[in-house]
CSV table of C-alpha atoms in Angstrom, one decimal:
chain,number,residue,atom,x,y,z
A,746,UNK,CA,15.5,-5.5,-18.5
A,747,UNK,CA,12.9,-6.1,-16.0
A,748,UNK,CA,10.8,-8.6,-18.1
A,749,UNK,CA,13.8,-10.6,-18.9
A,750,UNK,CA,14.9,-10.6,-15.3
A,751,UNK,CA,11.7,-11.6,-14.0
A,752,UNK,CA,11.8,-14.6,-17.3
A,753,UNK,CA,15.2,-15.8,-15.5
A,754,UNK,CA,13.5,-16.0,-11.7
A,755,UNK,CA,11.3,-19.0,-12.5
A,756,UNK,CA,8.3,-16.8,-13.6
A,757,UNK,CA,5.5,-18.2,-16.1
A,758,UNK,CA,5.1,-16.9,-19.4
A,759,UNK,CA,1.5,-16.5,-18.9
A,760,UNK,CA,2.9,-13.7,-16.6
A,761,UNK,CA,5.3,-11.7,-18.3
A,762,UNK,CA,3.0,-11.7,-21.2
A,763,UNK,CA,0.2,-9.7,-19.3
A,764,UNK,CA,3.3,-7.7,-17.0
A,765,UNK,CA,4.1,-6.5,-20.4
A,766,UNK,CA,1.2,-3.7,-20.1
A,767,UNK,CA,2.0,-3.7,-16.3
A,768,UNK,CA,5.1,-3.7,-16.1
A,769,UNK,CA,7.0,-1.9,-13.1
A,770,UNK,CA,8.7,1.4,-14.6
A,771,UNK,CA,11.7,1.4,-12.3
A,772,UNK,CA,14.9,-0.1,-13.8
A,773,UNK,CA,17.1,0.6,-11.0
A,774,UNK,CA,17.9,-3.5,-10.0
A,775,UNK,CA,20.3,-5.7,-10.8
A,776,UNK,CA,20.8,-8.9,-12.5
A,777,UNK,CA,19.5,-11.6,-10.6
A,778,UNK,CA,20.4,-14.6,-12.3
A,779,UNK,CA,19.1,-17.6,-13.9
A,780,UNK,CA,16.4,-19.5,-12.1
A,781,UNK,CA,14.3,-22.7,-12.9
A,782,UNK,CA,11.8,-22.6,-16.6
A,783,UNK,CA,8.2,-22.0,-15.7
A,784,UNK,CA,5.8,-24.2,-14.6
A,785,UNK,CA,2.3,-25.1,-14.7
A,786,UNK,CA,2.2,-24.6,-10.5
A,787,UNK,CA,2.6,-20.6,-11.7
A,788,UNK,CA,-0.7,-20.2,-12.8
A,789,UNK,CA,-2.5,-22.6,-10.3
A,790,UNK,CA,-0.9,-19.9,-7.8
A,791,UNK,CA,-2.2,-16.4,-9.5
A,792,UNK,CA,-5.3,-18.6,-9.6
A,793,UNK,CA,-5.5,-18.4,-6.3
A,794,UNK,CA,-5.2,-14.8,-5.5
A,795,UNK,CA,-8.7,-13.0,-4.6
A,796,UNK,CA,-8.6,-9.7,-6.6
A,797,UNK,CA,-12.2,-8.6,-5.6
A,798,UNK,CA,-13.1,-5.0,-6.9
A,799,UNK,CA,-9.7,-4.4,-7.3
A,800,UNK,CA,-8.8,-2.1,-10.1
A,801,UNK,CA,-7.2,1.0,-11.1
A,802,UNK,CA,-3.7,2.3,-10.6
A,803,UNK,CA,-1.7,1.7,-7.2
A,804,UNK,CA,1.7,3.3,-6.8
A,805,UNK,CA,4.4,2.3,-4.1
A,806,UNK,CA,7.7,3.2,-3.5
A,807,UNK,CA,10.4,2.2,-0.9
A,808,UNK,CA,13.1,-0.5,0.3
A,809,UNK,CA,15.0,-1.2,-3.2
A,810,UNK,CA,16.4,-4.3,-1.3
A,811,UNK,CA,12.5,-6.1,-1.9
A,812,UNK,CA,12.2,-4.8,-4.9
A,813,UNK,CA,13.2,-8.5,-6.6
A,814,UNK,CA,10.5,-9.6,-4.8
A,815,UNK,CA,8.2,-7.1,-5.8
A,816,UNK,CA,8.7,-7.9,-8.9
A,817,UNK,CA,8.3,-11.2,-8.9
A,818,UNK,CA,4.9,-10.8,-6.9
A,819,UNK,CA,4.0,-8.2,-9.5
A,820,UNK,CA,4.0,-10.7,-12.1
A,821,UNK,CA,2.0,-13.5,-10.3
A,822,UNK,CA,-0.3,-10.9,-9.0
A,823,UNK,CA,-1.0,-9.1,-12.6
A,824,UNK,CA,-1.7,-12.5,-14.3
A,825,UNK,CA,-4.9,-12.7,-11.9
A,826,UNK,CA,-6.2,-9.1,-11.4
A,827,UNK,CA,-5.4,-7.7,-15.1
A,828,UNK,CA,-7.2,-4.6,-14.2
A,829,UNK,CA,-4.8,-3.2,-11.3
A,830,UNK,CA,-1.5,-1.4,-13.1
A,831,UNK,CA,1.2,-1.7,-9.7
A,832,UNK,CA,4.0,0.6,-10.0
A,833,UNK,CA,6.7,-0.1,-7.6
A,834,UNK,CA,9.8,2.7,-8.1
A,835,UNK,CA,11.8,0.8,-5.2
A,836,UNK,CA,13.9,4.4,-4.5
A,837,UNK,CA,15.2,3.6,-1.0
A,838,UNK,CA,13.1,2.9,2.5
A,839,UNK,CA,13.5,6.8,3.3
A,840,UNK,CA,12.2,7.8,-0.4
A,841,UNK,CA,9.2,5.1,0.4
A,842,UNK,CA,8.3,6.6,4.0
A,843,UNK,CA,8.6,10.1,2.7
A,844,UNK,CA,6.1,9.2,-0.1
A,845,UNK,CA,3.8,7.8,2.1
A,846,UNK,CA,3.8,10.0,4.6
A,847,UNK,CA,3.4,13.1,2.0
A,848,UNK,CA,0.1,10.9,1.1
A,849,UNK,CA,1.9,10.2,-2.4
A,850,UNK,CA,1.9,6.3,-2.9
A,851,UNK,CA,-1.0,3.8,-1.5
A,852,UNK,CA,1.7,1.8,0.4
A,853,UNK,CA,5.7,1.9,0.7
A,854,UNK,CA,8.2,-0.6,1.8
A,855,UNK,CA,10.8,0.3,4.1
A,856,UNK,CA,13.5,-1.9,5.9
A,857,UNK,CA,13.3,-0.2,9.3
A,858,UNK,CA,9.7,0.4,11.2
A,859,UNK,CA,8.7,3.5,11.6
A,860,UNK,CA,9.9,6.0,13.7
A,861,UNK,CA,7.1,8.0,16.1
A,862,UNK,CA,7.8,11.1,14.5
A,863,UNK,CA,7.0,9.4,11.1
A,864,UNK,CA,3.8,7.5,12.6
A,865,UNK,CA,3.0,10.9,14.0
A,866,UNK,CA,2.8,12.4,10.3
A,867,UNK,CA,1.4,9.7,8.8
A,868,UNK,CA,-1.7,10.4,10.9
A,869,UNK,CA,-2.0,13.4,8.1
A,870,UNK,CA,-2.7,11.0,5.3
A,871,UNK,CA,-4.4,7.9,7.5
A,872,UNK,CA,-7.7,9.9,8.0
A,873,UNK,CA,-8.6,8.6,11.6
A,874,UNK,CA,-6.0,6.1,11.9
A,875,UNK,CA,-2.2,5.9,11.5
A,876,UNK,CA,0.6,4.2,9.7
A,877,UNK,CA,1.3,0.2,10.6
A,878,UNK,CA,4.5,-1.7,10.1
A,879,UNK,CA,3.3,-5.0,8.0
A,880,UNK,CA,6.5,-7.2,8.2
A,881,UNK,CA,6.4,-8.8,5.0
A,882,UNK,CA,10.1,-9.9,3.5
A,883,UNK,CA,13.2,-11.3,5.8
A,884,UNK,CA,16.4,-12.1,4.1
A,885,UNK,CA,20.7,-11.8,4.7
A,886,UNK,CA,22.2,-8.8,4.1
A,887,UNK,CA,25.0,-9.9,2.2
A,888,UNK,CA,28.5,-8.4,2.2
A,889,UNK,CA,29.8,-8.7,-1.3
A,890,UNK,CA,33.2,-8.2,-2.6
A,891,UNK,CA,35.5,-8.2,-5.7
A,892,UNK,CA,39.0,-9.9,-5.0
A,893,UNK,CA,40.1,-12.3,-7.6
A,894,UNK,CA,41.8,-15.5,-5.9
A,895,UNK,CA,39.9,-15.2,-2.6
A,896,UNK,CA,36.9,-17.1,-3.1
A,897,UNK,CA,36.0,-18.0,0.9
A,898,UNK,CA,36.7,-14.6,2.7
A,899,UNK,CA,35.7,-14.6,6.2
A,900,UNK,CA,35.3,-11.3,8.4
A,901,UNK,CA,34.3,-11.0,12.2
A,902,UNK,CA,32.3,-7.9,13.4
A,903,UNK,CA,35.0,-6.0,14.3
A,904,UNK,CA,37.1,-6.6,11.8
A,905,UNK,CA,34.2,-5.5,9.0
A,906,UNK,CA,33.7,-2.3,10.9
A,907,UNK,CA,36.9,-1.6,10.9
A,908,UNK,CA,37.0,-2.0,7.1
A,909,UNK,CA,34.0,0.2,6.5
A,910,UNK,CA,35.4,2.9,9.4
A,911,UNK,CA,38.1,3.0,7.1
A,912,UNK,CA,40.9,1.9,9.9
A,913,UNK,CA,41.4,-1.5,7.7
A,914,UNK,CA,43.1,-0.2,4.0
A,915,UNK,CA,44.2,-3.2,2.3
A,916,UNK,CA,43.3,-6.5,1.8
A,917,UNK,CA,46.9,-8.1,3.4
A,918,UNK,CA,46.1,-6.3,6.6
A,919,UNK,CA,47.1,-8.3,9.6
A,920,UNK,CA,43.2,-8.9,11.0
A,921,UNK,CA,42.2,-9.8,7.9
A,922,UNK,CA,45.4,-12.6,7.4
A,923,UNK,CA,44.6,-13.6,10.8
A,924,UNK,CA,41.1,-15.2,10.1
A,925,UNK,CA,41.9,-15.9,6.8
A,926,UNK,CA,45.3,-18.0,7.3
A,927,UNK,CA,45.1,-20.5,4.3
A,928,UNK,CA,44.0,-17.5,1.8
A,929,UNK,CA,46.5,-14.9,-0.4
A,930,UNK,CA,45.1,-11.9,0.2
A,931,UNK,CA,47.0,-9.2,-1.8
A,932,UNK,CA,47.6,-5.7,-1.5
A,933,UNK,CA,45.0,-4.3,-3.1
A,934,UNK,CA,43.8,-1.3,-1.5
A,935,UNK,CA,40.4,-1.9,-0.4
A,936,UNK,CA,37.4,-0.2,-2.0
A,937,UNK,CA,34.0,-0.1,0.4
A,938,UNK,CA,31.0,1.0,-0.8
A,939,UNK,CA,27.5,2.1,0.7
A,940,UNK,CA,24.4,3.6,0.1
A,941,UNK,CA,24.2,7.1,-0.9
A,942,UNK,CA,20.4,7.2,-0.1
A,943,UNK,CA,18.6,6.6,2.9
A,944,UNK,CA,18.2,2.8,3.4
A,945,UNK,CA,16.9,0.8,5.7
A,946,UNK,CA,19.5,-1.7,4.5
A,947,UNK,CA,21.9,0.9,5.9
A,948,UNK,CA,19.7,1.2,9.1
A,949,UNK,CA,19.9,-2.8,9.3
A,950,UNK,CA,23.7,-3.1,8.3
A,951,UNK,CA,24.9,-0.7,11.2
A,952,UNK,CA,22.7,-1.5,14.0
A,953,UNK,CA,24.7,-4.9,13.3
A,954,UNK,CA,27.9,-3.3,13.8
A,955,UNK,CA,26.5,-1.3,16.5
A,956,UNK,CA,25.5,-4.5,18.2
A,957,UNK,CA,28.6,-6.9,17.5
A,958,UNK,CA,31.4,-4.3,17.5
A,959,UNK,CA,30.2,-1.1,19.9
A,960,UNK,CA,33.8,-0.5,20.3
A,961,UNK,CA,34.5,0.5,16.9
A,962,UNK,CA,30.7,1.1,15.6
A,963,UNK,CA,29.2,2.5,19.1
A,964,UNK,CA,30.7,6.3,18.2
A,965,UNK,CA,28.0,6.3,15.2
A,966,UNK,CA,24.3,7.2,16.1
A,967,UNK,CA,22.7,4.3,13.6
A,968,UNK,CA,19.4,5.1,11.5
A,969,UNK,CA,18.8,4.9,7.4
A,970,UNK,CA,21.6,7.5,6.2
A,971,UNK,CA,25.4,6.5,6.3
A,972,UNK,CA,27.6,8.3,9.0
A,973,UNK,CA,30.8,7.1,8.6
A,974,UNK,CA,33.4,9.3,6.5
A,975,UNK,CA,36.0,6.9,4.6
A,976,UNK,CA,34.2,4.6,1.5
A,977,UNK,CA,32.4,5.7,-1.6
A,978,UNK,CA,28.8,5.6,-2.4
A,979,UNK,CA,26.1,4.3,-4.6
A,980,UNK,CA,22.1,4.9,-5.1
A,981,UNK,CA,19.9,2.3,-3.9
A,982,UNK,CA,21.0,-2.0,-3.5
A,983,UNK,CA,21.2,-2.9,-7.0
A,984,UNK,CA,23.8,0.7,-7.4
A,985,UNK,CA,26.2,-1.0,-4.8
A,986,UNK,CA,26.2,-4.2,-6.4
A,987,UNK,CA,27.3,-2.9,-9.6
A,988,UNK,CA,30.1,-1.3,-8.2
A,989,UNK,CA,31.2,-4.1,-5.8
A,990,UNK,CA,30.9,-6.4,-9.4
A,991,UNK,CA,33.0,-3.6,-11.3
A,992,UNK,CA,36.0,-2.7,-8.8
A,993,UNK,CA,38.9,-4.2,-8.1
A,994,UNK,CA,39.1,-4.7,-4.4
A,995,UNK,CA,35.4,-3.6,-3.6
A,996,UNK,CA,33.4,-4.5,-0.3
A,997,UNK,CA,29.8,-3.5,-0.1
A,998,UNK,CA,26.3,-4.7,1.4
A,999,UNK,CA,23.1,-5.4,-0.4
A,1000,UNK,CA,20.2,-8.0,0.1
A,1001,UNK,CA,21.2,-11.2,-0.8
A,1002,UNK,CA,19.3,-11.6,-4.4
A,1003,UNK,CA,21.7,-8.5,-6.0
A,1004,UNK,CA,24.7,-10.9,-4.8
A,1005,UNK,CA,24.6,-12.7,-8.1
A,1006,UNK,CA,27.8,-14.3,-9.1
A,1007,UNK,CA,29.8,-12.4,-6.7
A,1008,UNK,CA,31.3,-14.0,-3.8
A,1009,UNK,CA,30.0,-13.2,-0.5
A,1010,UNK,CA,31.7,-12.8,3.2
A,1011,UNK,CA,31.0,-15.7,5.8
A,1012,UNK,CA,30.4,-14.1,9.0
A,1013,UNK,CA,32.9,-15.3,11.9
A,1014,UNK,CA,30.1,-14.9,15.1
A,1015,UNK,CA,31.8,-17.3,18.0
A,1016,UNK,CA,29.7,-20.2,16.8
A,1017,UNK,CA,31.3,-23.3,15.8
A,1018,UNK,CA,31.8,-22.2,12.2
A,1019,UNK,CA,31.6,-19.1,10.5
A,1020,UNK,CA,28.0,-18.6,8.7
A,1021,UNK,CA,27.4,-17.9,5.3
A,1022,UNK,CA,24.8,-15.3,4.2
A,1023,UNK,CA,21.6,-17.7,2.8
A,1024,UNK,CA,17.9,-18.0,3.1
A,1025,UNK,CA,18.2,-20.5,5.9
A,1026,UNK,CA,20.7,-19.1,7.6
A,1027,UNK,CA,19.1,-15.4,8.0
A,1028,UNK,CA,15.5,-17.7,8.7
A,1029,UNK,CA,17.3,-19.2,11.8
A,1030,UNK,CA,18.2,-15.3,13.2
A,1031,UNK,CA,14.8,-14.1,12.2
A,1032,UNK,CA,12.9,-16.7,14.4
A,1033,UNK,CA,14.7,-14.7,16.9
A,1034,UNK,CA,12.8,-11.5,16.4
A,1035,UNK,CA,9.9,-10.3,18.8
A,1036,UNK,CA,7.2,-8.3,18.1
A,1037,UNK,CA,7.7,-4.9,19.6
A,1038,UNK,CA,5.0,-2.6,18.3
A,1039,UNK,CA,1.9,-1.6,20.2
A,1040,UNK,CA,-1.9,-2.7,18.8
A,1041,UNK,CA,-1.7,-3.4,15.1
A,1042,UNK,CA,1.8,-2.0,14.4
A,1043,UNK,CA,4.0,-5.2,14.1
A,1044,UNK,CA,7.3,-3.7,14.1
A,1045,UNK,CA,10.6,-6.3,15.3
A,1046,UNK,CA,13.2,-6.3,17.2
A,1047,UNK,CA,15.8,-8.3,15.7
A,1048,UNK,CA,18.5,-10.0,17.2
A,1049,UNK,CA,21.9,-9.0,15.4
A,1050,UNK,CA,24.2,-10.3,18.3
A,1051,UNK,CA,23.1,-13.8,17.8
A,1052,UNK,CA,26.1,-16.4,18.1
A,1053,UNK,CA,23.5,-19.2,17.6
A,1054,UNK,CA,25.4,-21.9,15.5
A,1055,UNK,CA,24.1,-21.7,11.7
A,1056,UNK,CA,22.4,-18.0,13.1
A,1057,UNK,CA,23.4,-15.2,9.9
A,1058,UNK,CA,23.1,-12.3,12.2
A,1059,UNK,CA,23.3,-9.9,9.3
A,1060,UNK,CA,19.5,-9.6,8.7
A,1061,UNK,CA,16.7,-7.2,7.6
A,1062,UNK,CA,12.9,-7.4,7.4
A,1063,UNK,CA,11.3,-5.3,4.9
A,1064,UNK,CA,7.9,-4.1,6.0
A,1065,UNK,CA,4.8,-2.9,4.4
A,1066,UNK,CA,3.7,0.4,5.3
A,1067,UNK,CA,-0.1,1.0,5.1
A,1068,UNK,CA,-3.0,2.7,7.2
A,1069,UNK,CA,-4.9,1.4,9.5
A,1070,UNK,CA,-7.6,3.3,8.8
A,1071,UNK,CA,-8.5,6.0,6.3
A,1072,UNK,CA,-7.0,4.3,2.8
A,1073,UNK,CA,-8.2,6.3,0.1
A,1074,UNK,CA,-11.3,4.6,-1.1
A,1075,UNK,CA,-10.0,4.4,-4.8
A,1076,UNK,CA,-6.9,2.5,-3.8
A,1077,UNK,CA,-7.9,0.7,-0.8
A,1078,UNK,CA,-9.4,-2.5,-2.6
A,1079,UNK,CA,-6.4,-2.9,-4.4
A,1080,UNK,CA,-3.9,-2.4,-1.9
A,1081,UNK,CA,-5.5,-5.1,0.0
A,1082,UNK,CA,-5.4,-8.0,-2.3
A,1083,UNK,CA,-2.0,-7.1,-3.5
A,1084,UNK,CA,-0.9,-7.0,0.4
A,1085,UNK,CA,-3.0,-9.7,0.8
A,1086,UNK,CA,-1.4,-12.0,-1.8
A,1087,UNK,CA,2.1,-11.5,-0.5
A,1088,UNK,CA,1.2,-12.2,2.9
A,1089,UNK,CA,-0.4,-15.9,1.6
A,1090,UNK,CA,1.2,-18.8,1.7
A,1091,UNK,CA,1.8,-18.6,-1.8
A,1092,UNK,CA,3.0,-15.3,-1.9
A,1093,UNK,CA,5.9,-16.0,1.2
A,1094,UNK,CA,6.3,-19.3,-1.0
A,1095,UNK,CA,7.8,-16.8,-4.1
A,1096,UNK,CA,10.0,-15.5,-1.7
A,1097,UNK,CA,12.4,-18.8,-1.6
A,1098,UNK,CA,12.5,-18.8,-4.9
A,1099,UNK,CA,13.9,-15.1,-4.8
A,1100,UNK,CA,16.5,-15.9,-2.4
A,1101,UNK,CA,14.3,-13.9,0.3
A,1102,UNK,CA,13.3,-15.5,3.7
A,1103,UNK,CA,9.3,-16.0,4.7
A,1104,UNK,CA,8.1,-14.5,7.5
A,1105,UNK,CA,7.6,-16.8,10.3
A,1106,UNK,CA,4.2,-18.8,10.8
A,1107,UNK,CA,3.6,-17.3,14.0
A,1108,UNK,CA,4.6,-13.3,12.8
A,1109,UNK,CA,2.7,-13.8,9.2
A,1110,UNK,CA,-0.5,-15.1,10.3
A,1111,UNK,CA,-1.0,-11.7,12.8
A,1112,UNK,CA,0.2,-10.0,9.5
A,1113,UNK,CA,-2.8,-11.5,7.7
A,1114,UNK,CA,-5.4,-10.5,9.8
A,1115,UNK,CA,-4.1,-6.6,10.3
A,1116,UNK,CA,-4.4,-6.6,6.6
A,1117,UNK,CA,-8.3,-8.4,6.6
A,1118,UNK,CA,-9.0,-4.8,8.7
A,1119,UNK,CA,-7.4,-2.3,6.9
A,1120,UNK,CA,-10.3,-0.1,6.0
């Protein structure tokens, strides 16, 4: 499933050939789509990654909403340094940081930074050092949902928490009409969906509807597991995507990549026009973000209330967790080429064509040299 994914997301053949022996053995995402054939600009890329005395396994697990990317890098990254075997299970951000911190995976991926209690423990497996937050993927979180007929949907802030609150029922309900005019919205009672793991999509998701609609959202403390009592639930991104995809009247959230021919909410913020979840879109909210963690942590603050025209304010960044200090010697040479690969300019480069958003310039290039010292 994974290899012919990877075939459709504009990957060479060179790669999937070799990914065949390295092949990620989670199968937990979704259908991405078709993308462009391969090119010859594939393997002038994985040419270009420095592997150095990389080798050996490394294991990773975390944020299931990178895990498209992951993959992607995977193959690029495998069809240079055929002696590293990269295992990415992509289980959920809290699965990821509870690996990590449990010293059970070289590196994990997680959609929220680290909490000090978590950098706290990680100082258990980082002999001498701590856990960072590497900032690595940006992207929409989309809102997806399954109502034959209604093919331009938009919600406000207070209206979608109001739907995932469980106030809102159907789809004819009088908010919904009310920014939807032209559209027949029928009956159908409405089906929302989240995740039933910990997620740092979640965690992303509800400090946006903390931030644009505290009078409906503000009861709910925020963080990676989902608080609110009405809806049904699914493991991990690629699980609430199939179920959006297989229910009649389904809402859900997921990264924008497991959105594949589904339609997707526009986002009514007060700017001129309401904004549609894409790459450029979530880009423009991301350039907002400012670095908020202390030496070589470079956690964000991101800025969901943004009513900056074009501005998706429905965003994530999926860091890299690491050590600063006191990597395991086996693993360490490995986990910094494959780091620093996706922090290149050809590694942010694969995330467009993933429907992910590059770090910005002035965030990646601090990113870079964090990863130069990891020792």
């Amino acid at each position: 499933m994974k290899l012919q994914r990877m075939n459709r997301r504009a990957l060479t053949l060179g790669a999937l050939a070799v990914s065949g022996a390295l092949a990620l053995t989670a199968c937990g995402s979704d259908d991405t789509g078709d993308k462009s054939s391969p090119s010859a600009s594939s393997a002038a890329k994985a040419g270009s990654i420095k592997c150095d005395d990389a080798k050996g396994q490394l294991l990773a697990d975390g944020s299931s909403a990178q895990k498209n990317a992951i993959d992607a890098w995977v193959a690029q990254f495998s069809q240079a340094c055929s002696g590293v075997q990269i295992n990415y299970k992509g289980q959920g951000s809290g699965a990821g940081v509870t690996a990590f911190t449990q010293g059970q995976v070289a590196f994990a991926g997680s959609d929220s930074a680290l909490k000090p209690e978590e950098i706290e423990a990680s100082k258990q497996v980082c002999k001498g050092g701590q856990a960072v937050d590497l900032p690595m993927v940006g992207g929409p979180i989309a809102v997806g949902y399954n109502l034959p007929g209604v093919d331009n949907l938009v919600l406000d802030a207070e209206t979608l928490a109001k739907i995932f609150d469980g106030q809102i029922k159907k789809w004819d309900d009088a908010a919904i009409k009310k920014l939807n005019p032209d559209a027949k919205l029928p009956s159908t009672k409405i089906q929302a969906f989240h995740r039933s793991d910990e997620s740092g999509t979640t965690d992303n998701f509800t400090k946006y509807l903390k931030a644009a609609a505290p009078s409906i959202w503000g009861k709910y403390a925020g963080g990676k597991a989902w608080e609110a009592k009405d809806g049904q639930s699914a493991p991990q991104s690629s699980g609430v995507a199939a179920q959006v995809k297989q229910t009649a009247g389904a809402i859900g959230y997921f990264e924008l990549s497991y959105a594949k021919d589904m339609s997707t909410v526009s986002i009514a913020t007060g700017a001129s026009a309401p904004v549609k979840a894409t790459v450029d879109n979530a880009t423009k909210a991301i350039a907002d973000a400012k670095v908020v963690g202390t030496g070589k942590d470079l956690a964000l603050e991101l800025n969901y209330g943004t009513k900056a025209d074009g501005a998706y304010p429905i965003v994530l960044v999926t860091y890299e967790i690491a050590c600063d200090k006191g990597n395991k010697a086996d693993t360490l040479p490995a986990t910094k080429a494959f780091l620093r690969y996706l922090a290149s300019t050809d590694g942010q480069s694969v995330l467009t064509q993933n429907d992910y958003a590059p770090i910005p310039d002035a965030i990646i290039t601090k990113v870079r040299s964090t990863i130069e010292g990891l020792s």
